[in-house]
PDB file of N, CA and C in Angstrom:
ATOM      1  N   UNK W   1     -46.389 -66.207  -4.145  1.00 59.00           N
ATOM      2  CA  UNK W   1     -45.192 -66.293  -3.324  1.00 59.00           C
ATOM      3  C   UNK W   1     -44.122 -67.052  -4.104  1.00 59.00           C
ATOM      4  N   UNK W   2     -43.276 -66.599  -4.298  1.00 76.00           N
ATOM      5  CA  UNK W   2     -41.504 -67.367  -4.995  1.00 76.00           C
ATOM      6  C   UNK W   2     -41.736 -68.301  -4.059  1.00 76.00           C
ATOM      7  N   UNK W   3     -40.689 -69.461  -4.498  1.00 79.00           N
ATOM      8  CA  UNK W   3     -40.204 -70.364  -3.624  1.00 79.00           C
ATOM      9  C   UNK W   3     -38.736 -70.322  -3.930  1.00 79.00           C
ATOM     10  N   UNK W   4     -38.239 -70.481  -2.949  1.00 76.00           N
ATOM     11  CA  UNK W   4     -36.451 -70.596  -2.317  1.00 76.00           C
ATOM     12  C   UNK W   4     -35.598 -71.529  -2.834  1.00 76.00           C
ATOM     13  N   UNK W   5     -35.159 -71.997  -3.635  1.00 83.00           N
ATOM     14  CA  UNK W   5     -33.869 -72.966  -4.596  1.00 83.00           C
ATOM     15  C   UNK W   5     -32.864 -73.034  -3.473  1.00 83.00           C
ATOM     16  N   UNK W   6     -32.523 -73.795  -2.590  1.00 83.00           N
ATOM     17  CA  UNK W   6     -31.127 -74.007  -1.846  1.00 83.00           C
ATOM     18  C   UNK W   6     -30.542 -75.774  -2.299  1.00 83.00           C
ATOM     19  N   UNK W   7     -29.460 -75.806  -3.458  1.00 89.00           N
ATOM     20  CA  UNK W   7     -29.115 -76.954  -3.760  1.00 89.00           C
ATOM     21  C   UNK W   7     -28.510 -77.729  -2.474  1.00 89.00           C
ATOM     22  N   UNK W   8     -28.882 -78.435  -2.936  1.00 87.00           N
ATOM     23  CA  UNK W   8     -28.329 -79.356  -0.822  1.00 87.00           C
ATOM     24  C   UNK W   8     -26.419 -79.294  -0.883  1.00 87.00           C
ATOM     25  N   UNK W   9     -25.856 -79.517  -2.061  1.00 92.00           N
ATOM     26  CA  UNK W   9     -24.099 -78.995  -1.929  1.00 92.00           C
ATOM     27  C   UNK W   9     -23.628 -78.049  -1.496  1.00 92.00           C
ATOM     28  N   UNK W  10     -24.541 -76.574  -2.363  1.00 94.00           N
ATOM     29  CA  UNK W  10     -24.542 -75.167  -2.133  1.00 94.00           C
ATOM     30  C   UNK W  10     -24.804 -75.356  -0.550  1.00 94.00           C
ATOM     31  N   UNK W  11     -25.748 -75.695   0.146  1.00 93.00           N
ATOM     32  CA  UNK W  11     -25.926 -75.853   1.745  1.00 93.00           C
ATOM     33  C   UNK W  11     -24.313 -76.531   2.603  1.00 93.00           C
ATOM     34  N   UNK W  12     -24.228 -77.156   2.089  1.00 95.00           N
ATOM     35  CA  UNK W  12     -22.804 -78.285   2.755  1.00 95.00           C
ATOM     36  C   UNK W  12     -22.067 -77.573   2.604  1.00 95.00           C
ATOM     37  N   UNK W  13     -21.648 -77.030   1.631  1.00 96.00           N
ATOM     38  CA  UNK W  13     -20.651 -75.682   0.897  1.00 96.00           C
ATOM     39  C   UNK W  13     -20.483 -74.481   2.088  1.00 96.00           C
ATOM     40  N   UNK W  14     -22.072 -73.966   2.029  1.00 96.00           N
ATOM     41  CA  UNK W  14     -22.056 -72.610   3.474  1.00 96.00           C
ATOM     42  C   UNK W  14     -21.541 -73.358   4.572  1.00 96.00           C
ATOM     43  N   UNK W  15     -21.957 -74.732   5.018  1.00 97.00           N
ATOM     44  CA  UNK W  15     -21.746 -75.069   6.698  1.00 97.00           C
ATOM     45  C   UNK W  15     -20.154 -74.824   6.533  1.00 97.00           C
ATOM     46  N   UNK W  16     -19.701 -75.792   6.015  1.00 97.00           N
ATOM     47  CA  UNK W  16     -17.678 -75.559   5.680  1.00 97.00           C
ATOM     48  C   UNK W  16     -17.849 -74.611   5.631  1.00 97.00           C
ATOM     49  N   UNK W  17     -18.136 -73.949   5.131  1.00 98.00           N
ATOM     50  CA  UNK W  17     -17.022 -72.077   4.523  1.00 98.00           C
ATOM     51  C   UNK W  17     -17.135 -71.536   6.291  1.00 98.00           C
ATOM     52  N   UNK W  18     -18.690 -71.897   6.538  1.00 97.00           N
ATOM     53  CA  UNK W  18     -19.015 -70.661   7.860  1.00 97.00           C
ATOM     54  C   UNK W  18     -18.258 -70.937   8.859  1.00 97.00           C
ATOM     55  N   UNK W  19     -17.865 -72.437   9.109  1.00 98.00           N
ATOM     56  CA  UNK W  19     -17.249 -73.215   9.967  1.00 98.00           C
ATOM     57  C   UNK W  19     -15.593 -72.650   9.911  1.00 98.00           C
ATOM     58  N   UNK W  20     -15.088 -72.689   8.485  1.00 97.00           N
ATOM     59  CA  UNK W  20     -13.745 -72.369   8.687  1.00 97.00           C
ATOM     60  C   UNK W  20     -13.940 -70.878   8.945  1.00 97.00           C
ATOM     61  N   UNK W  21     -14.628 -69.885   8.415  1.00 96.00           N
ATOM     62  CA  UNK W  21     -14.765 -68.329   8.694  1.00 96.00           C
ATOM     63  C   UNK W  21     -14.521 -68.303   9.860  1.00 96.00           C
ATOM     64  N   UNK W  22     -15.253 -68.637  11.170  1.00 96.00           N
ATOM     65  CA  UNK W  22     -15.640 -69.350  12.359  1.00 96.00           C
ATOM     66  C   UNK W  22     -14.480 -69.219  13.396  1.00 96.00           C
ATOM     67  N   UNK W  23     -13.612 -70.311  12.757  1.00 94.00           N
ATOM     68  CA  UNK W  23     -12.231 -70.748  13.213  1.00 94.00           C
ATOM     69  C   UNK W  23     -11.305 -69.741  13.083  1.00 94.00           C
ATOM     70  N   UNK W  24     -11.034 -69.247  11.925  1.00 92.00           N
ATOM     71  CA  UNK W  24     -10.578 -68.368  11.199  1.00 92.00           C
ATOM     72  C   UNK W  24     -10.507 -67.035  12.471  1.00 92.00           C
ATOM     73  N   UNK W  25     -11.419 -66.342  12.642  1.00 90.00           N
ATOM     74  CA  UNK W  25     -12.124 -65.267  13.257  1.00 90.00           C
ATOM     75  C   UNK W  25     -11.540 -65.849  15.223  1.00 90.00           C
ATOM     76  N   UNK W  26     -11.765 -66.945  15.416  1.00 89.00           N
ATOM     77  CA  UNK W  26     -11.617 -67.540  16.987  1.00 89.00           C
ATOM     78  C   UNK W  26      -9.424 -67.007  17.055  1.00 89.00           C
ATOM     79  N   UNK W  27      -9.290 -67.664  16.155  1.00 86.00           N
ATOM     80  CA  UNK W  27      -7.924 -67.819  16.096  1.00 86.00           C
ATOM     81  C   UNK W  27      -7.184 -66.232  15.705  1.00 86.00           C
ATOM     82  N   UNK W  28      -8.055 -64.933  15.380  1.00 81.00           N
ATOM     83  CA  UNK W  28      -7.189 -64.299  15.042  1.00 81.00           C
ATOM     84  C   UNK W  28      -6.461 -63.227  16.139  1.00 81.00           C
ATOM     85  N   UNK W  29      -7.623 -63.325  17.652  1.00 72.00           N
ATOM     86  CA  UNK W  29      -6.396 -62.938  18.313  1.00 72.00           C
ATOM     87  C   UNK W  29      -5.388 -63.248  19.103  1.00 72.00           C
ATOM     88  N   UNK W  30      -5.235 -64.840  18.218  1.00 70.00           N
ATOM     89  CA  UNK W  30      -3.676 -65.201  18.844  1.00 70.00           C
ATOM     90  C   UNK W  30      -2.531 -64.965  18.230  1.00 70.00           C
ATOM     91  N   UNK W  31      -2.410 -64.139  17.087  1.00 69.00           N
ATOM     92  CA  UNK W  31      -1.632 -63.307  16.414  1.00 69.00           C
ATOM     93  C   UNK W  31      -1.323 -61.893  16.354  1.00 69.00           C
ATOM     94  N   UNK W  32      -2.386 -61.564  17.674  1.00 68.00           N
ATOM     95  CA  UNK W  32      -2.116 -60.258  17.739  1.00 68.00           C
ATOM     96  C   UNK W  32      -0.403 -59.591  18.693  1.00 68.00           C
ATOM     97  N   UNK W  33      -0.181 -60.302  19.310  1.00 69.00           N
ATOM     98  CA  UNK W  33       1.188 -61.066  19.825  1.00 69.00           C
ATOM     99  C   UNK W  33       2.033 -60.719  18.831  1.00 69.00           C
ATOM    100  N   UNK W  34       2.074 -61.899  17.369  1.00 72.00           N
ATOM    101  CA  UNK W  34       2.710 -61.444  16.414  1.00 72.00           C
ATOM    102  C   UNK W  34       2.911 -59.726  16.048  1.00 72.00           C
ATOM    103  N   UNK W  35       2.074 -59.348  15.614  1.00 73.00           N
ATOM    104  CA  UNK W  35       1.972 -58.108  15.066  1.00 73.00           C
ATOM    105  C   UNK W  35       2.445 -56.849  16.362  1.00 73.00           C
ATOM    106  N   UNK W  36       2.634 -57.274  17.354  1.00 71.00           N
ATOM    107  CA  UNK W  36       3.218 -55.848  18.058  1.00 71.00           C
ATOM    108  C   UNK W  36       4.827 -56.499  18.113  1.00 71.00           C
ATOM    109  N   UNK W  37       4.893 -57.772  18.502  1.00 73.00           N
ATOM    110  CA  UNK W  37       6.102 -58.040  18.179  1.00 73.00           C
ATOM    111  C   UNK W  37       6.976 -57.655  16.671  1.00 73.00           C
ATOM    112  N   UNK W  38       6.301 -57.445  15.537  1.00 73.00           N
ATOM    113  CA  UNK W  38       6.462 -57.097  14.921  1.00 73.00           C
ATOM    114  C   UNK W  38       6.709 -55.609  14.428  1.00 73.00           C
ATOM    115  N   UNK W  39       5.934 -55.036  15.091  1.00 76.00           N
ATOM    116  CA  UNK W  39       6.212 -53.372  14.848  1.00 76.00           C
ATOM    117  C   UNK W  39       7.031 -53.290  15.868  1.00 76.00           C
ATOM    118  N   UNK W  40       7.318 -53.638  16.778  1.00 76.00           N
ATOM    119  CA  UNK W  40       8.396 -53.578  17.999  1.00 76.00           C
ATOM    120  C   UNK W  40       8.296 -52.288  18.760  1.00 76.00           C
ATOM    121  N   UNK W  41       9.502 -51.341  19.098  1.00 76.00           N
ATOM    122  CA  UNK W  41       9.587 -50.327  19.478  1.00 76.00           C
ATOM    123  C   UNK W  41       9.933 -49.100  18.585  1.00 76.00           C
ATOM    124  N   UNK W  42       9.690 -48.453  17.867  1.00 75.00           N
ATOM    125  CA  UNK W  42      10.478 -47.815  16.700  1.00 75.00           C
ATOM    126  C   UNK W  42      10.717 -46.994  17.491  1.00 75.00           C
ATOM    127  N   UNK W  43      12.582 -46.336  17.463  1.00 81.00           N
ATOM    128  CA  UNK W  43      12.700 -45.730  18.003  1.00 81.00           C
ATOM    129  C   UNK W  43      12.558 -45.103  19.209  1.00 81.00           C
ATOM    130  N   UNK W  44      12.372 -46.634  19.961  1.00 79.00           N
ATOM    131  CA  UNK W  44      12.109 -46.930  21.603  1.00 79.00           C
ATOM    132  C   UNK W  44      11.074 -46.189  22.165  1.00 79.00           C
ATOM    133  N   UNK W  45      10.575 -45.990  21.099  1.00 79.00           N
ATOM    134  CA  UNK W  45       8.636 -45.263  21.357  1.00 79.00           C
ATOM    135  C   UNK W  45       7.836 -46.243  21.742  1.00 79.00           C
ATOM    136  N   UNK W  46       7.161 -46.057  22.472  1.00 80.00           N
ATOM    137  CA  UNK W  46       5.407 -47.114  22.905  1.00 80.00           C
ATOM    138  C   UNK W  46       4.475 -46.454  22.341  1.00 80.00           C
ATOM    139  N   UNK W  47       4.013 -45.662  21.323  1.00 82.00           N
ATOM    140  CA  UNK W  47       2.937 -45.303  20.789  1.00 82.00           C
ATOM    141  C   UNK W  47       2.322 -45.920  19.794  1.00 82.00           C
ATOM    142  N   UNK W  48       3.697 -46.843  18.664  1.00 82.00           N
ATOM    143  CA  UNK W  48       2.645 -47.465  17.337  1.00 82.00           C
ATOM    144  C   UNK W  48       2.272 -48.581  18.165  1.00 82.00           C
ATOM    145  N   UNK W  49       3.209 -49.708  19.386  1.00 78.00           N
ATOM    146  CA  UNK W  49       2.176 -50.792  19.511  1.00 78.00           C
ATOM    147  C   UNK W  49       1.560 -50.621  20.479  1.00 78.00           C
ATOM    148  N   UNK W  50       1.533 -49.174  21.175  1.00 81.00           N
ATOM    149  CA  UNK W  50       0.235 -48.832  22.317  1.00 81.00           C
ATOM    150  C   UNK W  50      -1.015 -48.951  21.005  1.00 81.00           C
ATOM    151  N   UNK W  51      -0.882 -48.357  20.121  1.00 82.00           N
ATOM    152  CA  UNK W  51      -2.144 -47.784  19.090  1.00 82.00           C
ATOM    153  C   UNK W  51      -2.344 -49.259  18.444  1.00 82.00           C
ATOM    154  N   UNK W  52      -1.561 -49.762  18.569  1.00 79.00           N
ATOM    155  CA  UNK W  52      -2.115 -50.921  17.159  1.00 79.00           C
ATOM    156  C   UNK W  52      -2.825 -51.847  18.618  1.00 79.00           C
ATOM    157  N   UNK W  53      -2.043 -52.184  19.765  1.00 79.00           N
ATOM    158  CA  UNK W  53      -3.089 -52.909  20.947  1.00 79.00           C
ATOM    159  C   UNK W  53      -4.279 -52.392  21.263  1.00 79.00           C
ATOM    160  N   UNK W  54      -4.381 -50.776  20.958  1.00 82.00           N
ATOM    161  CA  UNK W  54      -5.911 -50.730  21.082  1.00 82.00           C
ATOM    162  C   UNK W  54      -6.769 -50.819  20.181  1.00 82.00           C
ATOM    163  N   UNK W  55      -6.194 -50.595  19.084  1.00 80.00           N
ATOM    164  CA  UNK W  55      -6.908 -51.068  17.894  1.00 80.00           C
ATOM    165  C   UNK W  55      -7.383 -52.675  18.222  1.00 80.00           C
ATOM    166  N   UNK W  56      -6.179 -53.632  18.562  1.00 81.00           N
ATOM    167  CA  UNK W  56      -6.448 -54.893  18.031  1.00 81.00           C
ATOM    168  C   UNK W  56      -7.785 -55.166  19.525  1.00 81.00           C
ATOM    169  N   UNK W  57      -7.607 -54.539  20.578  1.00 80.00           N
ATOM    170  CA  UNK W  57      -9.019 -54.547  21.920  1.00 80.00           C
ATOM    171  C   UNK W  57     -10.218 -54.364  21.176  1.00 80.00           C
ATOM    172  N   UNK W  58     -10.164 -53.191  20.316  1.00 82.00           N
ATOM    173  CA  UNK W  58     -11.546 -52.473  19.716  1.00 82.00           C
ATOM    174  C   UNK W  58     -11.952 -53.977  18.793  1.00 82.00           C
ATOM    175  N   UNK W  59     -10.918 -54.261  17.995  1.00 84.00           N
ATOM    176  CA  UNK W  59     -11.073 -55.657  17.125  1.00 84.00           C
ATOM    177  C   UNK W  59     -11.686 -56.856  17.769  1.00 84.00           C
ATOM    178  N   UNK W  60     -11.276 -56.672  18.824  1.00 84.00           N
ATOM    179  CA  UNK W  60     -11.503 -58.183  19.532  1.00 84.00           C
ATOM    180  C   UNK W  60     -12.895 -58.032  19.940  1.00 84.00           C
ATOM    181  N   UNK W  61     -13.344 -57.346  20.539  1.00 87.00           N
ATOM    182  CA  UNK W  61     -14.508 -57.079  21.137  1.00 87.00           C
ATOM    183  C   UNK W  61     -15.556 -57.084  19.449  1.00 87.00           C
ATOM    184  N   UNK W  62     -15.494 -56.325  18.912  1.00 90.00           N
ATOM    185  CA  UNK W  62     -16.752 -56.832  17.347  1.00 90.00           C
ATOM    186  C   UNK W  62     -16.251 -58.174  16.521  1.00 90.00           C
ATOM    187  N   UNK W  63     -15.014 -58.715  16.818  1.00 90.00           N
ATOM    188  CA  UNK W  63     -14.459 -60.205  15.839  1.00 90.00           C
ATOM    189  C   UNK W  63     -15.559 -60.914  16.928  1.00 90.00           C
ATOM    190  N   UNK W  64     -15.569 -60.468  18.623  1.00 90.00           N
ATOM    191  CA  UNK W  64     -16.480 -61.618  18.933  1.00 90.00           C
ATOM    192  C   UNK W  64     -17.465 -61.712  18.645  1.00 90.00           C
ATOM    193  N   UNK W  65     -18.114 -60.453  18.716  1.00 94.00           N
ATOM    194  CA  UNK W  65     -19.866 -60.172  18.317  1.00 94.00           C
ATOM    195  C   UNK W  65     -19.820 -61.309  17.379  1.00 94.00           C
ATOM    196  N   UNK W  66     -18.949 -60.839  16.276  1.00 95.00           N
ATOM    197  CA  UNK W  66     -19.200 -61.345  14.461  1.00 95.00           C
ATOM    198  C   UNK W  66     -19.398 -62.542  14.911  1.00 95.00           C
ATOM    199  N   UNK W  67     -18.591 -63.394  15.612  1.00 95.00           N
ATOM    200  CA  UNK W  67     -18.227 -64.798  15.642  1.00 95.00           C
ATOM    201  C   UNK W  67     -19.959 -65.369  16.437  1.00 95.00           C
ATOM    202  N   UNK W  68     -20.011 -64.391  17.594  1.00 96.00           N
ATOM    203  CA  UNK W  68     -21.726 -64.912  17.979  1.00 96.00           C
ATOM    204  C   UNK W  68     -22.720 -65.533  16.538  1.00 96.00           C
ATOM    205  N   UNK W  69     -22.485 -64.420  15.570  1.00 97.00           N
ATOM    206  CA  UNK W  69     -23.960 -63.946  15.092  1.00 97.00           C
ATOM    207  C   UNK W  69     -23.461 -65.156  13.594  1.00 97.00           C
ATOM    208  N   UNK W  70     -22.176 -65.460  13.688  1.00 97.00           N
ATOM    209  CA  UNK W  70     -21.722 -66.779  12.567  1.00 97.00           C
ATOM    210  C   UNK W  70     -22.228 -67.714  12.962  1.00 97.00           C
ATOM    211  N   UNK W  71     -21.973 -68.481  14.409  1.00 98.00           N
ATOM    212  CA  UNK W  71     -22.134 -69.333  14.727  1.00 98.00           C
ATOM    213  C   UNK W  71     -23.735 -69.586  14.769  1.00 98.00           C
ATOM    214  N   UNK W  72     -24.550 -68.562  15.240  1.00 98.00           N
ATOM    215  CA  UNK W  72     -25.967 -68.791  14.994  1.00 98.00           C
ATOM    216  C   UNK W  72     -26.049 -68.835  13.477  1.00 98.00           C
ATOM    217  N   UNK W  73     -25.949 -68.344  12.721  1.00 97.00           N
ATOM    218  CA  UNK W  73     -26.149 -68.731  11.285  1.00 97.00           C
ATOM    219  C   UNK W  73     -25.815 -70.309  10.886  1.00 97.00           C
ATOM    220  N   UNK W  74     -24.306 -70.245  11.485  1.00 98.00           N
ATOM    221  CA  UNK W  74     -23.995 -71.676  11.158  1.00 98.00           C
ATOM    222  C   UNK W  74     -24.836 -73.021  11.833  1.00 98.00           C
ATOM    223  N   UNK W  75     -25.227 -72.916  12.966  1.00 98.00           N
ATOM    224  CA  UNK W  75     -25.775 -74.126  13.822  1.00 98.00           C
ATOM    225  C   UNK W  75     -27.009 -74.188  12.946  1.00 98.00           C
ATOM    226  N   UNK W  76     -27.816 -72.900  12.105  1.00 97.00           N
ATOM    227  CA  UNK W  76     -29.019 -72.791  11.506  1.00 97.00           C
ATOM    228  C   UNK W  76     -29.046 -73.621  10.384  1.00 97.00           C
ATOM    229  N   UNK W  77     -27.833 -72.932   9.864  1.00 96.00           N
ATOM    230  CA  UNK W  77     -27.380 -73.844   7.929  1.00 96.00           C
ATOM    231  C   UNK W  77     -27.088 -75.329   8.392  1.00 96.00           C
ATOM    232  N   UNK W  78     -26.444 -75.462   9.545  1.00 97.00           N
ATOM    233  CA  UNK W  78     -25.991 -77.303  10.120  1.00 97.00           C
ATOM    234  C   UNK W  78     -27.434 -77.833  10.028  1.00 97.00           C
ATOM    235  N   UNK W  79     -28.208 -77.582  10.636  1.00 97.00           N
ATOM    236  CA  UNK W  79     -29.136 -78.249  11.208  1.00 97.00           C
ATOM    237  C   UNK W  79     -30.410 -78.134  10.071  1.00 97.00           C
ATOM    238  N   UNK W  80     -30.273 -77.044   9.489  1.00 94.00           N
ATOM    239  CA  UNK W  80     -31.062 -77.533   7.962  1.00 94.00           C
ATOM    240  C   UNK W  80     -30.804 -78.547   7.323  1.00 94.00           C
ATOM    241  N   UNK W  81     -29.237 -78.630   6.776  1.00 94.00           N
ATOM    242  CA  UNK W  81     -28.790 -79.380   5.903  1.00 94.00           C
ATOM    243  C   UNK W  81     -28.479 -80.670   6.696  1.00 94.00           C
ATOM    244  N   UNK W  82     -28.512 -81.029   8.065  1.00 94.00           N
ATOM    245  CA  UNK W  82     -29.015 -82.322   8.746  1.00 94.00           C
ATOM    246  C   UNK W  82     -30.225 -82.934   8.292  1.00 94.00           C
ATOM    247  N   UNK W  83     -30.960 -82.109   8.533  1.00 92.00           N
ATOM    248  CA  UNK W  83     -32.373 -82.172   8.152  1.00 92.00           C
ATOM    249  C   UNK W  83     -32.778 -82.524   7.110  1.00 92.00           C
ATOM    250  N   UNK W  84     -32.226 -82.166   5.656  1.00 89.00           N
ATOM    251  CA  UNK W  84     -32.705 -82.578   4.444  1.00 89.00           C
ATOM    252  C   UNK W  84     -31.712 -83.881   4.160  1.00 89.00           C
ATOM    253  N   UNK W  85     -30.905 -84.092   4.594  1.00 90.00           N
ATOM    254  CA  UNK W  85     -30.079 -85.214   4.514  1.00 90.00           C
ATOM    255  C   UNK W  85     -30.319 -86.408   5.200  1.00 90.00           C
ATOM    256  N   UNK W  86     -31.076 -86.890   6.496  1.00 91.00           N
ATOM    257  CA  UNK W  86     -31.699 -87.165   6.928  1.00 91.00           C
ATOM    258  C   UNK W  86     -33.402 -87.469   6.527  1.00 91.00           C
ATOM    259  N   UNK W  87     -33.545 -86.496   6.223  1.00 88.00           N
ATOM    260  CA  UNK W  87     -35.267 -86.611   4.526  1.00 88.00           C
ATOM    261  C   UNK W  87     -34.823 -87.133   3.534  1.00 88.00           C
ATOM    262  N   UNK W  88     -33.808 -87.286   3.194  1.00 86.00           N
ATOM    263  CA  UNK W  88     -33.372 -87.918   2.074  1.00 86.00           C
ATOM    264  C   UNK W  88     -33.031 -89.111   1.986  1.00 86.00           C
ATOM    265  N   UNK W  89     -32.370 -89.781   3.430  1.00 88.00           N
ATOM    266  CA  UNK W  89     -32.225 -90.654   3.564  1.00 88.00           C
ATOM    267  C   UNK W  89     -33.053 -91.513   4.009  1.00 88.00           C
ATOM    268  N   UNK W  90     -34.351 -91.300   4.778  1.00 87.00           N
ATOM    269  CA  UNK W  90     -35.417 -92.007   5.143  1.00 87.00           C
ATOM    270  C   UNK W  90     -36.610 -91.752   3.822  1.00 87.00           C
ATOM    271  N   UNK W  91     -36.727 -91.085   2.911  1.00 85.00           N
ATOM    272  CA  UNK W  91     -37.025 -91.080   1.581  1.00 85.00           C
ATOM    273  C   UNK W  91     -36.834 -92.019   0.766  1.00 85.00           C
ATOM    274  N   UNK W  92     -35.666 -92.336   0.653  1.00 84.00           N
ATOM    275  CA  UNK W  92     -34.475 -93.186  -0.087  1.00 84.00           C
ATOM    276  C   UNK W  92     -35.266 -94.744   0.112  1.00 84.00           C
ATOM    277  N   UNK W  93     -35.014 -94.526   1.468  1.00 86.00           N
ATOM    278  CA  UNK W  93     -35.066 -95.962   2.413  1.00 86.00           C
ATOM    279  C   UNK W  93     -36.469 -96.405   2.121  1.00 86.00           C
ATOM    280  N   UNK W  94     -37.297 -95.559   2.114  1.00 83.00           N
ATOM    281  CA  UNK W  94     -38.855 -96.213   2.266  1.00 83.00           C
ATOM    282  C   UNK W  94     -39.354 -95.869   0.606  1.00 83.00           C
ATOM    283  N   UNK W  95     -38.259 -95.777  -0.397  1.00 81.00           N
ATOM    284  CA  UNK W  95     -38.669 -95.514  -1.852  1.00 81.00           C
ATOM    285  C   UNK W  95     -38.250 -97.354  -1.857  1.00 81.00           C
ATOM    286  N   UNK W  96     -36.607 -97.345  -1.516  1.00 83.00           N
ATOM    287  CA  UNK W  96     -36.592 -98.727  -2.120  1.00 83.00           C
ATOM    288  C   UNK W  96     -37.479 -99.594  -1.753  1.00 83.00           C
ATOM    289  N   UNK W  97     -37.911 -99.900  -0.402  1.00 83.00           N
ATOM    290  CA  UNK W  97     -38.848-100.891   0.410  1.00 83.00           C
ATOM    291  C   UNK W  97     -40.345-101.027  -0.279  1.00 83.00           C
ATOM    292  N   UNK W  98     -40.105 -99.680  -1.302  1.00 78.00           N
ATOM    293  CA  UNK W  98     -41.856 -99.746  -1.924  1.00 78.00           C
ATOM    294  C   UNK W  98     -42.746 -98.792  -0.785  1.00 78.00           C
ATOM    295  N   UNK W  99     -42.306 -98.502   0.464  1.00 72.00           N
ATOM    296  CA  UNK W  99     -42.967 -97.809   1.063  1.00 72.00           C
ATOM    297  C   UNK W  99     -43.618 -96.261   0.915  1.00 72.00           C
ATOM    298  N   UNK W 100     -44.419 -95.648   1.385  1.00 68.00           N
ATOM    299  CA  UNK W 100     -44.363 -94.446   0.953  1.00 68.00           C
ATOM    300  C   UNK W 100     -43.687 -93.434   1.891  1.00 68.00           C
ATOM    301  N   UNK W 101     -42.861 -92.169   0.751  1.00 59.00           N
ATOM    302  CA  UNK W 101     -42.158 -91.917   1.328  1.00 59.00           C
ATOM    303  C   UNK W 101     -42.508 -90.525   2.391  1.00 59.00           C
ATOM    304  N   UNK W 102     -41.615 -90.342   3.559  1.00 61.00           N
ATOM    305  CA  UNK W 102     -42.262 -89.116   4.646  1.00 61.00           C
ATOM    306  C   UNK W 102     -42.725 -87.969   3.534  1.00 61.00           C
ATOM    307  N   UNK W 103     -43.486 -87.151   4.581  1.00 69.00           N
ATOM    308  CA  UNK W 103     -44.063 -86.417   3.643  1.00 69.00           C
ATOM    309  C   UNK W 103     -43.010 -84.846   4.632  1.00 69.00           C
ATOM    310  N   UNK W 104     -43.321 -83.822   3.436  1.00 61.00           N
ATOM    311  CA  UNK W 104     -42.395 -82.707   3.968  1.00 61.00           C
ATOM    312  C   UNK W 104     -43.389 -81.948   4.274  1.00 61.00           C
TER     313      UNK W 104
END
């Protein structure tokens, strides 16, 4: 059986990135506002920002899924890298004391 290399930075690294992805993804349909305001009426038509609002519905509905299935990843990568940081630090603690240290 391989064993798994996850540098504990590379870990801290994913929680941030997933965290801002996260945010990123929460926040994007409060710009959807922007963007019909932006295409406006061309030619006092309602069809490009009828089409681009249903587009941005169809969006919203899988940005949330995505955002579910991040956040479980992320609470996973948090709570690992709690975890070894926390082993590390009661490691640490019972190396200097001479104690022996937890076992994994």
């Amino acid at each position: 059986m391989n064993d798994v290399l996850i540098k504990y930075d590379e870990l801290g690294r994913l929680v941030t990135r997933l965290a801002a992805i996260i945010e990123e993804f929460e926040n994007a349909g409060d710009r959807s506002d922007l963007i019909r305001d932006a295409i406006g009426k061309p030619w006092d038509r309602r069809e490009l920002p009828d089409k681009a609002g249903e587009s941005e519905s169809r969006w919203d509905y899988k940005r949330g899924r995505l955002v579910e299935s991040l956040s479980t990843i992320h609470e996973a990568a948090d709570g690992l890298h709690k975890s070894f940081e926390q082993f590390d630090e009661e490691a640490a603690s019972k190396f200097e004391s001479g104690e022996q240290p937890p076992k994994s």
